[in-house]
CSV table of C-alpha atoms and ligand atoms in Angstrom, one decimal:
chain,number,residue,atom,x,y,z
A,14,UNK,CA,-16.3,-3.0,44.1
A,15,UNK,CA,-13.9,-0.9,45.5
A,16,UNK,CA,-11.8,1.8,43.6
A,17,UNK,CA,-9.6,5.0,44.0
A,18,UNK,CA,-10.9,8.4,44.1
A,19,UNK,CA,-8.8,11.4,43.4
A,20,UNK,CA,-10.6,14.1,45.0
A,21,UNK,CA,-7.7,17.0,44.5
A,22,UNK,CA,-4.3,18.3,47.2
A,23,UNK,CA,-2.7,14.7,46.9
A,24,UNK,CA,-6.2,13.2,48.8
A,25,UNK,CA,-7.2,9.2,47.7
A,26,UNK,CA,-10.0,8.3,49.0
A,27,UNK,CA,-11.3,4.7,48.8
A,28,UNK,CA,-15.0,4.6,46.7
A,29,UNK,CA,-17.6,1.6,46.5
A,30,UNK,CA,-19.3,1.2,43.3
A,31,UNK,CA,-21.3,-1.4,41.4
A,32,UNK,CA,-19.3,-3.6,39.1
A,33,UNK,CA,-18.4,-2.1,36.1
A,34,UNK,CA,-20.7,-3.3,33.5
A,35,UNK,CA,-19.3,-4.6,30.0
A,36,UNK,CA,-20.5,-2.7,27.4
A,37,UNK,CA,-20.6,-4.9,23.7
A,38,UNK,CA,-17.6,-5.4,22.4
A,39,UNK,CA,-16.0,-5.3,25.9
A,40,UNK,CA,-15.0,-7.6,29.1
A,41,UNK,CA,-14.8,-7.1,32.4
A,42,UNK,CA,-11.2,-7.2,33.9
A,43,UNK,CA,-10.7,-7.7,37.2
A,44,UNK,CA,-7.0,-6.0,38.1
A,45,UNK,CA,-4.1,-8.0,39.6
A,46,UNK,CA,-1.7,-5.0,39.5
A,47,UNK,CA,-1.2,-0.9,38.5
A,48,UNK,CA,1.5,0.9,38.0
A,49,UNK,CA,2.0,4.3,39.2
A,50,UNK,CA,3.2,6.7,36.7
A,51,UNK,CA,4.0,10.5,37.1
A,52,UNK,CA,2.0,11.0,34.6
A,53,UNK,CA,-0.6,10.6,37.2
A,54,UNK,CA,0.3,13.1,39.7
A,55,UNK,CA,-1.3,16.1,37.7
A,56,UNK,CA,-4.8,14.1,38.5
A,57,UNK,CA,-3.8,13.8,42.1
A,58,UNK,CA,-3.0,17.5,42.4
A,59,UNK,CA,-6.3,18.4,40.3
A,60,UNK,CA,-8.9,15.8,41.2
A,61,UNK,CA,-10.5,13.6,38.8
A,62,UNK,CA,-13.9,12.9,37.3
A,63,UNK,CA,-13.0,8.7,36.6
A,64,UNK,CA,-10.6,6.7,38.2
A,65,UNK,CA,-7.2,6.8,37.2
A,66,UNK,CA,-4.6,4.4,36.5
A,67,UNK,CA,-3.3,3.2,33.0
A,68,UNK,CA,-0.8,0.8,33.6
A,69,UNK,CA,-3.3,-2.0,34.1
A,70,UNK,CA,-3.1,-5.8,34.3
A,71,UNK,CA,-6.0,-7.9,34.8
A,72,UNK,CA,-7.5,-11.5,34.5
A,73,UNK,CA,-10.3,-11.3,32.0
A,74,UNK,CA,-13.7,-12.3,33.5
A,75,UNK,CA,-16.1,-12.5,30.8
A,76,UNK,CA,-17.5,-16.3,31.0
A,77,UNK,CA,-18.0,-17.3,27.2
A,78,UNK,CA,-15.3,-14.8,25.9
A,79,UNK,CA,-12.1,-16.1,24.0
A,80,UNK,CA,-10.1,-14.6,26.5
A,81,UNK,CA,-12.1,-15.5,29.4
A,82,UNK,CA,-9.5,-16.4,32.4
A,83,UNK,CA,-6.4,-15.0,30.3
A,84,UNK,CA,-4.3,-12.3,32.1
A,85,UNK,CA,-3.9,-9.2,30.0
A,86,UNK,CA,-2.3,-5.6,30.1
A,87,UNK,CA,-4.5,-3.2,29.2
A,88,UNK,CA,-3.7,-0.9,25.7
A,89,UNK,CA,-4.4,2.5,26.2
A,90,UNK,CA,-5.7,4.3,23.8
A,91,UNK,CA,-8.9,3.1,22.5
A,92,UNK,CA,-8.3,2.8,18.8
A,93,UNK,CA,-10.6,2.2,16.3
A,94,UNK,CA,-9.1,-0.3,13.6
A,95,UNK,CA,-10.6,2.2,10.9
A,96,UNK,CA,-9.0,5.2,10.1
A,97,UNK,CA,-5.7,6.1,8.4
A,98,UNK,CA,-3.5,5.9,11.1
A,99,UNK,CA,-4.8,2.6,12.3
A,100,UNK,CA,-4.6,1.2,8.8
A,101,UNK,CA,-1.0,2.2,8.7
A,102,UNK,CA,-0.2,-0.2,12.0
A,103,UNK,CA,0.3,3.5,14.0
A,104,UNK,CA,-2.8,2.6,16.4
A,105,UNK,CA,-1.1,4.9,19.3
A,106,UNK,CA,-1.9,7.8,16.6
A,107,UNK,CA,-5.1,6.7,16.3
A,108,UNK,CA,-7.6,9.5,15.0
A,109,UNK,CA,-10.7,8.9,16.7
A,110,UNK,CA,-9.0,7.7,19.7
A,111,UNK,CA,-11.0,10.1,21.8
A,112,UNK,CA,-10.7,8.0,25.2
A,113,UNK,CA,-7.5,6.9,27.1
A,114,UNK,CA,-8.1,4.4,29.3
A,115,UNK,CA,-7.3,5.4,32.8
A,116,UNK,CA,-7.9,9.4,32.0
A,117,UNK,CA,-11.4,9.8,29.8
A,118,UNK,CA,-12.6,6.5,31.1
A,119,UNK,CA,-12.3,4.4,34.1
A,120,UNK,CA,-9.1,3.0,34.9
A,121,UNK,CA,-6.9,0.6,37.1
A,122,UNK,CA,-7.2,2.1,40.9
A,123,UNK,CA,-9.8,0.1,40.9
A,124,UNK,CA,-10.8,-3.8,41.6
A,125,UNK,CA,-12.1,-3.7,38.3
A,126,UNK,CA,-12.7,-1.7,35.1
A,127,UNK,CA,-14.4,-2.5,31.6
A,128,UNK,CA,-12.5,-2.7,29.0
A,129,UNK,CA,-12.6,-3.1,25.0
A,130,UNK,CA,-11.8,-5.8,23.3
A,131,UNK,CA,-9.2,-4.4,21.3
A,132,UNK,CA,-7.1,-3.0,24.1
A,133,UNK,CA,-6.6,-6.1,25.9
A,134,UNK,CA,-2.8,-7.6,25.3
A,135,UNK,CA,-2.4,-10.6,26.5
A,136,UNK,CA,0.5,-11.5,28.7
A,137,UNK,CA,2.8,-14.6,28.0
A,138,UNK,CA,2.5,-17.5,31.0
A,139,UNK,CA,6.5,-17.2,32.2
A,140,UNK,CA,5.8,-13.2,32.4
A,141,UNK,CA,5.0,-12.2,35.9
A,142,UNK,CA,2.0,-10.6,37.1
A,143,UNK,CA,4.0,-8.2,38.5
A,144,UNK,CA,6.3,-7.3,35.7
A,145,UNK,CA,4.1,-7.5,32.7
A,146,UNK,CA,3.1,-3.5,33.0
A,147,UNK,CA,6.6,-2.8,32.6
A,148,UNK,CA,5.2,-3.3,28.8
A,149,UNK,CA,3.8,-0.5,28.7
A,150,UNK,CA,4.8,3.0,29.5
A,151,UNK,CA,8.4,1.7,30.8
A,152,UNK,CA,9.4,-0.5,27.9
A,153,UNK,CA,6.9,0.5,25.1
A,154,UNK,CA,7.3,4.0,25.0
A,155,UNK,CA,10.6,4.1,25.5
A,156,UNK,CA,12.0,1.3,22.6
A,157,UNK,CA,9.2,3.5,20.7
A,158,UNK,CA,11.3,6.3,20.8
A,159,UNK,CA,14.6,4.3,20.3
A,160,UNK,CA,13.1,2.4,16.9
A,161,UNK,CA,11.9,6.0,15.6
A,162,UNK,CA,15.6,7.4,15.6
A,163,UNK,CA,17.6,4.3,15.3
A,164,UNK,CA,17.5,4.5,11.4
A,165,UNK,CA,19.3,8.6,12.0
A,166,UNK,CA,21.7,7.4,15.4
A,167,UNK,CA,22.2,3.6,15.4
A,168,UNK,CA,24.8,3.6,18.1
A,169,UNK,CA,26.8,5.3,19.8
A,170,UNK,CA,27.0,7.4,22.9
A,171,UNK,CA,23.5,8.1,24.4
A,172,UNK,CA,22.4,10.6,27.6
A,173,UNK,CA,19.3,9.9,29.7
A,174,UNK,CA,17.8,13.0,31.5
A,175,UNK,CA,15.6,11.4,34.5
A,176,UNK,CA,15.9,8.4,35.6
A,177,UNK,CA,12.6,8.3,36.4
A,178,UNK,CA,10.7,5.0,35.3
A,179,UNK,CA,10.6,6.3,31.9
A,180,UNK,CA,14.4,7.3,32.1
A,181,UNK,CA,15.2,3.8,33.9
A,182,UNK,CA,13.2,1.7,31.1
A,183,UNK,CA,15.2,3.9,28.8
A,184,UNK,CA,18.6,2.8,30.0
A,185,UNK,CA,17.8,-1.0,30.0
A,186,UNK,CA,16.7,-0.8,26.0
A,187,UNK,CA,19.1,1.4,25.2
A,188,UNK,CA,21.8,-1.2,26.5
A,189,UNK,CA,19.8,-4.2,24.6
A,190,UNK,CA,19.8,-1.5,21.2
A,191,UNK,CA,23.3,-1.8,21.3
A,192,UNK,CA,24.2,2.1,23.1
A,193,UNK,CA,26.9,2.9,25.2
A,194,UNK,CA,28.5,4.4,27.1
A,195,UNK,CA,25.1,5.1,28.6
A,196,UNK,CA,25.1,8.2,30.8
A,197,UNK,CA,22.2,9.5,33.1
A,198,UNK,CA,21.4,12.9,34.6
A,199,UNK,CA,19.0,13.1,37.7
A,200,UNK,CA,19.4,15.5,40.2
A,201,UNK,CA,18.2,12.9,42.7
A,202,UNK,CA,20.4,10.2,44.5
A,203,UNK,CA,18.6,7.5,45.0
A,204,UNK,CA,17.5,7.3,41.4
A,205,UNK,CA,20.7,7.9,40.2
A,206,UNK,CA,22.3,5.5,42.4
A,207,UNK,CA,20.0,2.6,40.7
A,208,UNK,CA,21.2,4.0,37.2
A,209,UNK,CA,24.4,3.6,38.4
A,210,UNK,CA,24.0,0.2,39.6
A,211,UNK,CA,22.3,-0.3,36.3
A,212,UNK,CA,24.8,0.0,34.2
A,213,UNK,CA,24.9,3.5,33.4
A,214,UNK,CA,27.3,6.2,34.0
A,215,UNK,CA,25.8,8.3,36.7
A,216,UNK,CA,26.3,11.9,36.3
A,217,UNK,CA,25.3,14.8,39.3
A,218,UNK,CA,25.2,17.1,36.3
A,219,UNK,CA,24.9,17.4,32.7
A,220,UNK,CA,28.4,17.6,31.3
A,221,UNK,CA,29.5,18.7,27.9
A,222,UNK,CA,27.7,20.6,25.0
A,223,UNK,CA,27.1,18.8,21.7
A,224,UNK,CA,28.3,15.8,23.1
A,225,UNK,CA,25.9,13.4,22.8
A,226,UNK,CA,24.6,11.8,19.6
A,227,UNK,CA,21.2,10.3,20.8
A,228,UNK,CA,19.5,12.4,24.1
A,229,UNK,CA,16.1,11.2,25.5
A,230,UNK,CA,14.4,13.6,27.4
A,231,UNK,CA,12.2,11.6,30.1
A,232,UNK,CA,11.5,14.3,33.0
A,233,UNK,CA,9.0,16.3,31.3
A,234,UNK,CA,11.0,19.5,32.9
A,235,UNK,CA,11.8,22.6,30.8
A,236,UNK,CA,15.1,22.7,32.7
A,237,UNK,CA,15.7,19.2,30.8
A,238,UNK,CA,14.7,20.0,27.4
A,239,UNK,CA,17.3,22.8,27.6
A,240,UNK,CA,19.8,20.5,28.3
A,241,UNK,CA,19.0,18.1,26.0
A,242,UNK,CA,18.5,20.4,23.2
A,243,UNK,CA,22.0,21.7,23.9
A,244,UNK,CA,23.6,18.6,24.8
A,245,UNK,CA,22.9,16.7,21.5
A,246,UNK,CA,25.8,16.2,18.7
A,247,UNK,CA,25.3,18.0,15.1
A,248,UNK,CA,23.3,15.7,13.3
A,249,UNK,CA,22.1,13.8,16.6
A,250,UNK,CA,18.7,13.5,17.7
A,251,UNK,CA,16.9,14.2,20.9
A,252,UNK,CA,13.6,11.9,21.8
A,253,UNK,CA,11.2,13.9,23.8
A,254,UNK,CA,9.5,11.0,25.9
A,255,UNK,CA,8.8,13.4,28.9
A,256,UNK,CA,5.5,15.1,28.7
A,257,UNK,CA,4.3,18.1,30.6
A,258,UNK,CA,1.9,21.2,30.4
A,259,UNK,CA,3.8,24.1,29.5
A,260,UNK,CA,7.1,24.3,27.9
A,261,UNK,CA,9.9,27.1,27.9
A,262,UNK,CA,13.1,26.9,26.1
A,263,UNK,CA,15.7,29.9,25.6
A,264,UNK,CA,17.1,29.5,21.6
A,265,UNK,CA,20.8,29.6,22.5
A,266,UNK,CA,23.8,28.9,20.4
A,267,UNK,CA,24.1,25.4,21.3
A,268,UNK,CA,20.9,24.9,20.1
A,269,UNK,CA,21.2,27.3,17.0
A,270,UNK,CA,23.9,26.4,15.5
A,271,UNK,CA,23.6,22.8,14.6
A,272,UNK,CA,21.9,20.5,12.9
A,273,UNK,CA,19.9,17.9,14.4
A,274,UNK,CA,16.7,16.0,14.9
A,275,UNK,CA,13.9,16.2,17.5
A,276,UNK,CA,11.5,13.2,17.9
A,277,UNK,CA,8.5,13.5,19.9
A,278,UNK,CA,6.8,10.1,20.2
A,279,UNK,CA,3.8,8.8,22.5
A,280,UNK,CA,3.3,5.4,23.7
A,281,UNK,CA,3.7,2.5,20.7
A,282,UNK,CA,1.8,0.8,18.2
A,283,UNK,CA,0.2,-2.5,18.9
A,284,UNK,CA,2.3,-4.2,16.5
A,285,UNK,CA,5.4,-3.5,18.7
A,286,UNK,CA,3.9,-5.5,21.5
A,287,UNK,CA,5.7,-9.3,20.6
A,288,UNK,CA,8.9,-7.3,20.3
A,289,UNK,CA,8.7,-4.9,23.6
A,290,UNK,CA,8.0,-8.6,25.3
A,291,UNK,CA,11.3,-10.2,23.8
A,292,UNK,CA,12.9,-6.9,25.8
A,293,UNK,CA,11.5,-7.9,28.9
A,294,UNK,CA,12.5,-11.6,28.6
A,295,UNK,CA,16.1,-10.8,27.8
A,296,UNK,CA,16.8,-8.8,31.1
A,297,UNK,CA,13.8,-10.0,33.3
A,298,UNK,CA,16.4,-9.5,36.5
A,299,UNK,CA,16.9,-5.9,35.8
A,300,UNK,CA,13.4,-4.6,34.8
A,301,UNK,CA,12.2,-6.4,38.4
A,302,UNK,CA,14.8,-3.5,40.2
A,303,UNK,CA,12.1,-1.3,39.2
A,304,UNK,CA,9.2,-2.4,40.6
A,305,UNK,CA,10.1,-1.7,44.3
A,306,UNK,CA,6.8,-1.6,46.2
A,307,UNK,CA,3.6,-3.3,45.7
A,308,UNK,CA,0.6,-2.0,47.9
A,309,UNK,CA,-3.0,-3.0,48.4
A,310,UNK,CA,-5.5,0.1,47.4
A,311,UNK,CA,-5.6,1.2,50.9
A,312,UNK,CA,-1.7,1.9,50.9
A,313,UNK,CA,-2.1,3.9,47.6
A,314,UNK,CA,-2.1,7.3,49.5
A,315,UNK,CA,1.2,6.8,51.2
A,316,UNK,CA,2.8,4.8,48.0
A,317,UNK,CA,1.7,8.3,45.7
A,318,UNK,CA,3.3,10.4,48.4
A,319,UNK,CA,6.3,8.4,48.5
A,320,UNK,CA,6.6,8.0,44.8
A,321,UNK,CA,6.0,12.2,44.1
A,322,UNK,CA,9.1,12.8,46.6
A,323,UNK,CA,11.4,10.1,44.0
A,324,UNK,CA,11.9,7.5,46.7
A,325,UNK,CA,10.3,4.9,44.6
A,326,UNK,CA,11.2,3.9,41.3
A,327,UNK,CA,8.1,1.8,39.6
A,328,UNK,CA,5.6,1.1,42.7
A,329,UNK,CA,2.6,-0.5,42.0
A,330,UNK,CA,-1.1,-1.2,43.1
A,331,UNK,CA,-1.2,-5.2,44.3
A,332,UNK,CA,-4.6,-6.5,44.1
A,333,UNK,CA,-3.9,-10.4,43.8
A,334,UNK,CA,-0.2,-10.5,44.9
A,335,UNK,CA,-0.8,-14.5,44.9
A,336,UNK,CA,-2.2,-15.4,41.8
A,337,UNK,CA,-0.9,-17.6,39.1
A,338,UNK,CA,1.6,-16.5,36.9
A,339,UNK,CA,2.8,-13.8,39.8
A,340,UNK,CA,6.6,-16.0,40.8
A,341,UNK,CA,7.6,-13.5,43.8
B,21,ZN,ZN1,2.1,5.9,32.5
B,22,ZN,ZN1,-8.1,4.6,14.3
């Protein structure tokens, strides 16, 4: 089969391999579509030892299996039902989740990829092929974040800081959670533009200190998680979806002297799935003005280098742009 190869300074390189073989307790998935995520750029920059890609969905092919000819996204941690954290319903917090799927072990740039059983999510028959990783890192981890701090900042007045696909995804659920007015900081115009268009009040920089009783910070930029800390109300909290490496933040008086609440959360529980589904449904139209390119794996080169310069929103690997379930 054919599959991705990060081999370090922004290079893809197309591989042939043997078909992945299912291990017990897994299928073999062949993938319809994959996201790209920024997440993924550090592996493009750095080389990598498996194949990325972790927004994955798939049609299961595994003849015998419940789920044989079912499409399915793909969970990414690889939890293991047993330990506290699992027990609890928290299987993104998984203790002996020592593999993500698409970083420690093979992922989606790929025609196919084993998977375990008990990261395969099946997708609803009116959900589109192409829509249904929206699930995942767009819509999941983002209403993860909201239903954390909702219990502290039910509604209100709410700043996005990138408007990224995390940032994006963030707007629409904060707009189904009830939020508004919605504002959005992104020092680039095209992706402010589609906030804009979006719904949400656009803003070329981040105005007012203290203003804001619910900030989510989806860049990942330290430059951001200065603003955010500063920008959040007294007893407001700030959700920290955007991940990077290092971190540098200057203790000013805006951030001193308040109160408030910082929430870090990654990805979402399993149980959160049916829910994060009923988001999609209710504002199918939307979500689909994210996905804005869909490329076979020899395009993937070009897409990454279009994506890393912000000129595409949620871009995706196309592997069976015709197959059933996908409307468009
Ligand atoms: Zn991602
Ligand atoms: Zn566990």
């Amino acid at each position: 089969m054919r599959h991705a190869v990060f081999s370090g300074d922004g290079r893809i390189e197309i591989g042939e391999s043997g078909w992945p073989v299912a291990a017990p307790a897994e299928v073999l998935l062949r993938v319809l579509a994959c996201s790209l995520c920024g997440s993924d750029l550090r592996p493009l920059r750095n080389g990598w030892p498996v194949t990325p890609g972790h927004e994955i969905v798939g049609r299961v092919d595994q003849p015998g299996h419940r789920l044989h000819g079912q499409r399915c996204l793909v969970y990414i941690p690889v939890w293991c039902g047993q330990c506290e954290q699992c027990a609890g319903g928290h299987t993104q917090l998984c203790e002996n989740a020592t593999d993500l799927i698409g970083w420690q072990r093979a992922g989606g740039y790929a025609e196919a990829l084993a998977v375990p059983e008990q990261c395969l999510l099946p997708v609803p028959d009116d959900v589109p092929t192409h829509l249904a990783p929206l699930l995942l890192d767009t819509i999941g981890t983002a209403a993860h974040g909201v239903r954390l701090s909702q219990a502290l900042v039910p509604a209100g007045r709410a700043l996005i800081l990138g408007a990224g696909p995390i940032g994006l995804g963030a707007l629409l659920v904060l707009q189904q959670f009830g939020y508004a007015p919605v504002a959005v900081f992104d020092p680039n115009e095209y992706r402010r533009r589609v906030a804009g268009e979006l719904g949400a009040v656009a803003l070329d920089s981040v105005d007012g200190r203290g203003r804001y009783p619910l900030v989510l910070e989806c860049s990942g930029k330290d430059a951001a998680r200065q603003a955010a800390l500063e920008a959040v109300a007294a007893r407001g909290v700030v959700i920290q979806l955007g991940e990077a490496d290092a971190w540098q933040v200057n203790e000013t008086k805006a951030i001193r002297r308040k109160d408030f609440y910082y929430v870090r959360s990654f990805y979402f529980p399993i149980a959160e799935y049916p829910m994060n589904i009923e988001l999609l449904r209710a504002d199918m139209a939307r979500f689909e003005r994210l996905v804005d390119a869909r490329v076979p794996l020899d395009g993937l080169q070009e897409l990454f280098a279009q994506f890393a310069r912000g000129e595409r929103l949620k871009p995706q690997l196309s592997l069976a742009p015709h197959d059933r379930g996908d409307i468009r």
